[in-house]
C-alpha cells in the first residue's frame, strides 16, 4: 500500500500563501468565458502556447534550479535531467505531433449502416484542474499542462505547498508566460485545495498520495468530472540468477538513489534469487560508491529529504540490525544515506507501505514464483522492474503481474519514453499521460457518423418482419 500522506502535510520553513475561494471563482469564470470563445481551438494558438512554455523553461531554468536546491537539495544537472529537460521534450514532441493528433480520423461503418462515414473528432475537455505533488514539483505540474494545452483546454495548476520554493517559481513562470484566462496558477495547501475541489472542473488531474487521491475522486464523483489519478505504491524489483549483476546493481541503485528515493517509480524493494543474493548486494554497494564516493553526504548529485516529517518517517524504517550498507542519517540537514537492508521479512515495517526514501529492503527468494507471490501481497504497483537474461521469465512476469509500467533490465526510463502511456492501475492510479497519451487524456473523442442522403434503405424502417432474413444477414 502507498504511504498514507496526511492531508495536513507541510512543514517546510517557507510558507505558501493560501488562495481565497473568491479569487478561484474569478479565475474559473474568466477561463470558462475564454474557453467558450473558441480561442483555444486553433492549432496556431496551441502551438504558440507550447512554444511559450518551452521558452519559459529556458528563461526560468536558473530560478527553477535554485528552488529545487532549496526544496530537495537537487543540483542543476539533475534539475535539467529530471525536470526542465523533460518538460521541454514534451513540448517539442507535442508541437511535432499536434497536427496529427487534432485531425479527425475517418472510418467506414459496416454495410448495415451504409452509406456513411464515421469521424472521431477530438474535442478539448474544457476547464482542467492539475494538482501536483512535491517530489518532482516542476515537472509534475508542467508536463500534464503540455497535454492540456495541446488538446486545446484552459487549466489551473495547483503546485504543492510542501515544495514551497518551487511552488513560488511555478506561479511566477505561469504568470509570466500565459494569460490567466488561459492558464493560471493557484498556490496554497489544504485550504486552497478544498476551495478548488468545491467547484466544478471538467477534468481533475491529480498526482499524489492515496489519501488525497480519494478526496479528489470524491470531488470528481460529486461533479461528474473526468478523473485522472497518478498515485504511487510499492514498486518491486526482481533479479533472477541469469541477470547481468554488474549492470543490474548500477541500474537498481541509480533508480533508488535518484532524488534521494523520493520518486514514485523508484524500486521500492528488491526480490533476488538466493544464489546471486550476496554477489548482487556487494555490487550494489560498489555502484553507490562509484556514484557518490565514500561519503554521499558530500556528493552534489545526492539530494535531501523534503521536510522533517518525512525525514523522521523514513529514518524510523532503518533497522540497524539489518543494515548491509549505509544507515547514516543527519536530522539537521535531512540527510539519509543510500541504505541497503538485508534479511528483511515481509512483516517488517519497511515492507508495509511505500518507502519514498533512499532505503532498499532486500528479500532473498527461491525462484520467480515466490517473487510473484510476494508481489501479490501488495495492491497493483505503479512500476515493476525485472532483471533477467531469460525471455521466459520476462513473459511470466508480464503475463501474471498487474502493474502500471516498468522495465526489463532497467529502472525509471519508462517515464521518459514518449511511447509509454504513463500511469497506474487500481491502487496506483487511473488514466495515463506522456506522449500521445497526454493529448488523449485531455481530450474527449466525439464519435460522429455522417450519413449520405443518396439512398435511404426501406428495411431500416418498420414493419421489420418481412425483411428479417436480410436484416439478420446485414447485422451479423
Ligand atoms: P499528497 O497527496 O500529500 O499531495 C499532493 C497534492 O495534493 C499537493 O498539491 C497537496 O497540496 C494537495 N492536497 C493536500 N491535501 C489536500 C486535500 N485535502 N484536498 C485536495 N488536495 C490536497 O502527495 P505528496 O506527498 O505531495 O506526494 C507523494 C505521493 O505522490 C506518493 O505516494 C507518490 O508515489 C505519489 N506520486 C505519484 C506520481 C505519479 O506520477 N504517479 C508522481 C509523484 C508522486
XYZ file of C-alpha atoms and ligand atoms in Angstrom:
520
model
C 0.000 0.000 0.000
C 1.352 3.518 -0.777
C 2.388 5.551 2.241
C -0.514 7.400 3.769
C 0.229 11.070 3.234
C -1.606 13.203 5.741
C -3.898 15.762 4.127
C -2.408 18.305 6.525
C 1.196 17.634 5.484
C 3.544 20.589 5.235
C 6.469 21.513 7.452
C 8.799 23.484 5.168
C 10.317 26.676 6.513
C 8.847 28.888 3.777
C 5.051 29.206 3.878
C 2.991 29.302 0.694
C 0.055 31.745 0.903
C -3.417 30.243 0.509
C -5.735 31.472 -2.267
C -9.218 32.688 -1.388
C -12.304 30.995 -2.771
C -13.451 34.265 -4.368
C -10.172 34.561 -6.335
C -10.548 30.969 -7.538
C -14.079 31.737 -8.696
C -12.832 34.797 -10.634
C -10.166 32.737 -12.414
C -12.625 29.955 -13.179
C -15.229 32.346 -14.597
C -12.617 34.060 -16.795
C -11.295 30.705 -18.039
C -14.765 29.409 -18.799
C -15.533 32.546 -20.830
C -12.217 32.283 -22.692
C -12.773 28.603 -23.438
C -16.310 29.255 -24.724
C -14.945 31.968 -27.034
C -13.193 29.215 -29.014
C -9.809 30.956 -28.741
C -8.001 27.777 -27.672
C -9.239 25.715 -30.601
C -6.862 26.624 -33.394
C -3.667 24.747 -33.990
C -1.764 28.036 -34.295
C -2.831 29.119 -30.785
C -1.909 25.779 -29.216
C 1.482 25.726 -30.935
C 2.233 29.275 -29.875
C 1.434 28.450 -26.231
C 3.539 25.271 -26.297
C 6.460 27.265 -27.735
C 5.973 29.838 -24.996
C 6.120 27.137 -22.327
C 9.267 25.659 -23.846
C 10.946 29.095 -23.917
C 9.843 29.738 -20.338
C 11.651 26.585 -19.235
C 14.869 28.113 -20.587
C 14.153 31.574 -19.209
C 13.396 30.219 -15.718
C 15.961 27.415 -15.682
C 18.269 29.018 -13.128
C 15.385 30.072 -10.864
C 13.957 26.555 -11.052
C 17.376 25.090 -10.196
C 17.737 27.383 -7.172
C 14.248 26.465 -5.941
C 14.857 22.740 -6.314
C 18.135 23.043 -4.480
C 16.302 24.763 -1.651
C 13.453 22.233 -1.569
C 15.241 18.943 -2.244
C 18.998 19.612 -2.411
C 18.791 18.832 -6.137
C 21.730 20.162 -8.186
C 21.440 21.965 -11.538
C 22.367 18.888 -13.621
C 19.668 16.738 -12.005
C 17.192 19.585 -12.268
C 17.742 19.663 -16.010
C 17.632 15.879 -16.455
C 14.567 15.188 -14.294
C 12.524 18.383 -14.542
C 13.332 21.122 -17.088
C 14.551 18.840 -19.895
C 11.561 16.514 -19.629
C 9.060 19.368 -19.933
C 10.949 20.826 -22.911
C 10.993 17.406 -24.590
C 7.237 17.084 -24.003
C 6.654 20.499 -25.614
C 8.763 19.668 -28.708
C 7.067 16.334 -29.153
C 3.587 17.887 -28.775
C 4.383 20.605 -31.328
C 5.572 17.971 -33.827
C 2.590 15.690 -33.327
C -0.143 18.296 -32.889
C -1.450 18.324 -36.465
C -1.795 14.530 -36.463
C -3.480 14.463 -33.062
C -6.012 17.152 -33.988
C -7.032 15.601 -37.301
C -10.411 13.849 -37.141
C -9.993 10.177 -38.031
C -12.371 8.772 -40.617
C -13.651 5.207 -40.909
C -16.317 3.207 -42.708
C -19.102 1.686 -40.610
C -20.404 -1.772 -41.515
C -22.669 -2.383 -44.515
C -25.774 -2.258 -42.283
C -25.159 1.468 -41.687
C -24.063 2.383 -45.234
C -23.839 4.762 -46.914
C -21.991 6.681 -44.181
C -18.559 7.720 -42.892
C -17.581 7.722 -39.216
C -15.477 10.550 -37.826
C -13.664 10.505 -34.480
C -13.285 14.137 -33.566
C -11.051 15.117 -30.615
C -12.602 17.824 -28.512
C -10.957 19.641 -25.569
C -12.437 18.826 -22.180
C -12.662 22.475 -21.090
C -11.691 23.526 -17.561
C -8.884 21.414 -16.094
C -7.503 21.394 -12.578
C -3.972 19.965 -12.277
C -2.891 19.217 -8.690
C 0.811 18.373 -8.317
C 2.977 16.790 -5.590
C 6.325 17.972 -4.160
C 8.823 15.317 -5.255
C 9.391 16.482 -8.866
C 7.432 19.655 -8.283
C 8.092 21.461 -11.556
C 7.868 18.588 -13.985
C 4.793 17.009 -12.383
C 2.975 20.354 -12.526
C 4.010 21.352 -16.051
C 4.173 18.062 -18.016
C 0.409 17.484 -17.629
C -0.052 21.104 -18.699
C 1.573 20.272 -22.055
C -1.240 17.782 -22.715
C -3.889 20.249 -21.550
C -2.609 22.992 -23.887
C -2.073 20.658 -26.857
C -5.644 19.413 -26.564
C -6.997 22.992 -26.580
C -8.021 23.377 -22.952
C -7.877 26.011 -20.246
C -6.269 24.975 -16.962
C -5.449 25.874 -13.388
C -2.272 24.411 -11.887
C -2.027 23.892 -8.107
C 1.578 23.068 -7.109
C 2.418 21.506 -3.758
C 2.821 23.808 -0.763
C 5.362 21.317 0.618
C 7.950 22.219 -2.061
C 7.452 25.890 -1.239
C 10.316 27.422 -3.221
C 9.351 25.503 -6.377
C 5.708 26.446 -5.902
C 6.706 30.120 -5.943
C 8.726 29.744 -9.166
C 5.961 27.775 -10.905
C 3.492 30.571 -10.065
C 5.906 33.187 -11.433
C 6.619 31.193 -14.605
C 2.938 30.651 -15.345
C 2.011 34.292 -14.707
C 4.899 35.409 -16.938
C 4.040 33.027 -19.796
C 0.263 32.727 -20.116
C -2.843 34.875 -19.984
C -4.606 33.885 -16.721
C -7.866 33.249 -18.562
C -5.983 30.503 -20.437
C -3.571 29.058 -17.858
C -3.357 30.165 -14.226
C -1.510 29.013 -11.139
C -3.220 28.875 -7.763
C -0.917 28.340 -4.770
C -1.689 27.043 -1.303
C -2.241 23.906 0.741
C -5.281 22.071 2.056
C -7.416 25.203 2.434
C -6.869 26.232 -1.180
C -7.294 22.659 -2.450
C -10.566 22.398 -0.574
C -11.846 25.578 -2.251
C -10.691 24.258 -5.618
C -12.431 20.917 -5.197
C -15.688 22.504 -4.040
C -16.389 23.817 -7.536
C -16.814 22.038 -10.846
C -13.954 21.290 -13.249
C -14.387 19.297 -16.424
C -11.292 17.258 -15.544
C -9.343 16.702 -12.352
C -5.756 15.597 -12.992
C -4.187 14.645 -9.665
C -0.680 13.400 -8.872
C -0.013 12.466 -5.249
C -0.799 10.011 -2.490
C -3.825 7.757 -1.971
C -5.376 9.673 0.940
C -5.732 12.896 -1.038
C -6.417 10.836 -4.182
C -9.617 9.606 -2.556
C -10.666 13.167 -1.666
C -10.118 14.174 -5.294
C -12.038 11.124 -6.558
C -14.993 12.058 -4.311
C -14.948 15.599 -5.736
C -14.920 14.188 -9.267
C -17.916 11.997 -8.453
C -19.772 14.947 -6.941
C -19.423 16.997 -10.133
C -19.241 14.260 -12.784
C -15.737 15.461 -13.669
C -13.361 13.330 -15.682
C -10.691 11.949 -13.352
C -7.028 11.101 -13.796
C -5.205 9.828 -10.716
C -1.426 9.405 -10.817
C -0.696 7.710 -7.483
C 2.161 5.609 -6.113
C 2.697 2.237 -4.482
C 5.308 -0.292 -3.529
C 7.160 -0.913 -6.805
C 9.069 -4.204 -6.772
C 12.358 -5.079 -8.452
C 13.153 -8.705 -9.234
C 16.625 -10.036 -10.018
C 16.917 -13.601 -11.295
C 20.036 -15.752 -11.308
C 20.545 -15.146 -15.048
C 20.675 -11.325 -14.791
C 23.777 -9.310 -15.633
C 24.543 -8.462 -11.998
C 27.038 -5.685 -12.616
C 24.612 -3.726 -14.783
C 21.606 -4.579 -12.590
C 23.392 -3.320 -9.462
C 24.096 0.073 -11.031
C 20.646 0.497 -12.530
C 18.796 -0.514 -9.362
C 20.813 1.793 -7.114
C 20.562 4.653 -9.598
C 16.769 4.198 -9.604
C 16.683 4.058 -5.816
C 19.014 6.996 -5.080
C 17.741 9.491 -7.661
C 16.060 12.347 -5.747
C 17.093 10.520 -2.530
C 14.495 7.839 -3.231
C 11.604 10.311 -3.377
C 10.435 9.048 -6.750
C 7.014 7.487 -7.292
C 8.519 4.873 -9.644
C 11.694 4.175 -7.616
C 12.418 0.499 -6.961
C 10.776 0.223 -3.529
C 12.052 -3.235 -2.554
C 14.213 -5.944 -4.089
C 13.484 -9.645 -4.530
C 16.593 -11.550 -5.580
C 17.193 -15.211 -6.291
C 19.142 -16.641 -3.380
C 22.053 -17.962 -5.495
C 23.065 -14.426 -6.597
C 21.983 -12.525 -3.460
C 25.410 -11.920 -1.889
C 27.127 -11.002 -5.130
C 24.352 -8.554 -6.078
C 24.482 -6.798 -2.702
C 28.248 -6.382 -2.900
C 27.947 -4.995 -6.424
C 25.165 -2.588 -5.359
C 27.380 -1.208 -2.578
C 30.205 -0.755 -5.110
C 27.817 1.008 -7.501
C 26.779 3.518 -4.814
C 30.436 4.286 -4.043
C 31.011 4.822 -7.752
C 28.134 7.331 -7.940
C 28.649 9.285 -4.708
C 32.108 8.373 -3.284
C 32.786 7.119 0.254
C 30.539 9.771 1.837
C 27.357 10.509 -0.162
C 26.581 13.464 2.145
C 29.391 15.288 0.333
C 28.204 14.403 -3.205
C 26.471 17.203 -5.092
C 24.426 14.631 -7.051
C 22.786 13.275 -3.895
C 19.660 15.055 -2.601
C 17.973 15.624 0.735
C 14.621 14.639 2.251
C 11.895 17.205 1.646
C 10.977 18.022 5.263
C 11.361 16.963 8.905
C 8.163 14.916 8.926
C 9.289 12.742 6.018
C 12.860 12.576 7.404
C 11.562 11.122 10.685
C 9.189 8.744 8.901
C 11.955 7.325 6.675
C 14.695 7.250 9.340
C 12.430 5.113 11.553
C 12.325 2.435 8.842
C 16.056 1.721 9.175
C 16.501 -1.401 11.298
C 20.126 -1.131 12.492
C 20.436 -4.928 12.779
C 19.694 -5.339 9.079
C 21.862 -2.610 7.562
C 24.138 -4.034 4.850
C 25.241 -0.599 3.599
C 24.536 2.999 4.662
C 22.151 3.695 7.529
C 23.646 7.115 8.431
C 21.227 9.996 8.992
C 21.535 13.672 9.908
C 18.358 15.408 11.054
C 19.843 18.911 10.800
C 20.399 18.592 7.021
C 17.667 15.972 6.457
C 20.316 13.611 5.045
C 19.668 9.886 4.815
C 22.456 7.800 3.259
C 21.679 5.328 0.478
C 20.829 2.301 2.591
C 20.504 -1.395 1.793
C 18.736 -3.623 4.333
C 19.298 -7.399 4.099
C 17.372 -10.377 5.530
C 14.197 -8.325 5.541
C 10.951 -10.096 6.464
C 7.601 -9.465 4.804
C 6.192 -8.298 8.150
C 8.931 -5.694 8.790
C 7.784 -2.060 8.989
C 9.738 -1.203 5.832
C 7.594 -3.663 3.848
C 4.216 -2.280 4.946
C 3.933 0.897 2.854
C 5.623 2.916 0.086
C 9.085 3.935 1.402
C 9.600 7.103 -0.693
C 13.169 7.425 0.584
C 16.661 6.002 -0.108
C 16.227 2.668 1.696
C 16.240 -0.588 -0.256
C 14.960 -3.650 1.624
C 16.175 -6.919 0.127
C 14.431 -10.287 0.367
C 16.049 -13.482 -0.952
C 13.663 -15.803 -2.840
C 13.976 -19.357 -4.150
C 12.556 -18.595 -7.580
C 10.404 -16.300 -9.712
C 7.164 -17.891 -8.498
C 7.996 -16.986 -4.901
C 8.824 -13.423 -6.027
C 5.462 -13.114 -7.812
C 3.612 -14.444 -4.751
C 5.327 -11.817 -2.562
C 4.495 -9.018 -5.003
C 0.850 -10.071 -4.951
C 0.678 -9.362 -1.191
C 0.526 -5.654 -2.125
C -2.001 -3.927 -4.402
C -1.046 -3.231 -8.041
C 2.258 -1.306 -8.054
C 2.911 1.762 -10.209
C 6.160 0.266 -11.554
C 7.874 -3.097 -11.778
C 11.475 -3.828 -12.747
C 12.746 -7.241 -13.789
C 16.416 -8.071 -14.317
C 16.903 -11.346 -16.132
C 18.670 -12.980 -19.067
C 15.694 -15.236 -19.850
C 12.789 -14.312 -22.128
C 10.597 -16.929 -20.428
C 10.997 -15.091 -17.079
C 10.029 -11.865 -18.778
C 6.935 -13.463 -20.275
C 5.896 -14.997 -16.952
C 6.135 -11.688 -15.078
C 4.471 -9.627 -17.810
C 1.647 -12.171 -18.177
C 0.985 -12.652 -14.487
C 1.686 -9.425 -12.595
C -0.559 -6.367 -12.861
C 1.359 -3.065 -12.634
C 1.348 0.437 -14.175
C 4.505 0.478 -16.304
C 8.014 -0.851 -15.925
C 11.265 -2.021 -17.468
C 13.141 -5.201 -18.195
C 16.823 -4.787 -17.272
C 16.448 -1.087 -16.390
C 14.746 1.222 -13.913
C 12.929 4.581 -14.260
C 13.411 5.097 -18.001
C 9.816 4.195 -18.870
C 8.951 7.635 -17.509
C 10.983 9.411 -20.190
C 9.824 7.240 -23.107
C 7.106 9.072 -25.048
C 5.800 5.737 -26.337
C 4.809 4.642 -22.833
C 1.379 5.809 -21.643
C 2.497 6.586 -18.091
C 0.009 5.714 -15.365
C -1.045 3.229 -12.737
C -3.758 0.641 -12.307
C -6.064 0.159 -9.336
C -4.324 1.452 -6.200
C -1.548 3.099 -8.244
C -3.911 5.256 -10.281
C -6.300 5.553 -13.166
C -5.599 7.079 -16.592
C -2.245 7.846 -18.207
C -0.254 10.607 -19.886
C 3.053 11.403 -21.674
C 3.494 11.467 -25.459
C 0.315 10.686 -27.396
C -1.470 9.639 -24.188
C -1.281 13.223 -22.860
C -3.309 14.534 -25.776
C -5.989 11.850 -25.415
C -6.173 12.234 -21.624
C -7.077 15.890 -22.062
C -9.477 15.252 -24.970
C -12.899 13.755 -25.414
C -13.238 11.779 -28.627
C -16.554 12.653 -30.202
C -17.799 9.930 -32.496
C -19.848 11.302 -35.382
C -21.434 9.256 -38.182
C -22.047 11.319 -41.311
C -24.813 9.631 -43.329
C -25.373 10.107 -47.047
C -28.744 11.104 -48.499
C -28.009 9.251 -51.736
C -30.373 6.440 -50.857
C -32.458 5.507 -47.856
C -32.881 1.784 -47.311
C -36.526 0.972 -46.568
C -35.534 -2.035 -44.475
C -34.308 0.375 -41.766
C -37.940 1.296 -41.012
C -40.875 -0.706 -39.633
C -42.531 -3.012 -40.369
C -39.389 -5.176 -39.935
C -40.847 -8.684 -40.008
C -40.894 -9.093 -43.785
C -37.179 -8.087 -44.075
C -35.799 -10.026 -41.083
C -33.877 -12.512 -43.238
C -31.862 -9.753 -44.897
C -31.582 -7.698 -41.685
C -30.101 -10.680 -39.848
C -27.518 -11.137 -42.607
C -26.574 -7.415 -42.640
C -26.267 -7.023 -38.861
C -24.294 -10.223 -38.383
P -0.135 14.437 -1.416
O -1.252 13.553 -1.827
O 0.079 14.724 0.018
O -0.269 15.877 -2.116
C -0.467 16.058 -3.486
C -1.178 17.375 -3.736
O -2.448 17.328 -3.100
C -0.471 18.616 -3.215
O -0.586 19.656 -4.171
C -1.258 18.965 -1.976
O -1.273 20.340 -1.695
C -2.658 18.533 -2.378
N -3.514 18.296 -1.219
C -3.148 18.068 0.065
N -4.230 17.907 0.843
C -5.296 18.028 0.035
C -6.696 17.950 0.252
N -7.214 17.725 1.447
N -7.512 18.115 -0.810
C -7.000 18.314 -2.040
N -5.683 18.415 -2.305
C -4.840 18.274 -1.279
O 1.137 13.769 -2.100
P 2.654 14.165 -1.954
O 3.099 13.860 -0.554
O 2.864 15.527 -2.489
O 3.339 13.131 -2.964
C 3.724 11.824 -2.609
C 2.852 10.758 -3.225
O 2.646 11.043 -4.583
C 3.480 9.365 -3.193
O 2.500 8.389 -2.895
C 3.969 9.168 -4.604
O 4.100 7.833 -5.012
C 2.927 9.887 -5.382
N 3.447 10.334 -6.670
C 2.943 9.769 -7.794
C 3.464 10.164 -9.026
C 2.956 9.587 -10.323
O 3.296 10.129 -11.364
N 2.150 8.537 -10.310
C 4.466 11.116 -9.096
C 4.936 11.655 -7.910
C 4.417 11.266 -6.691
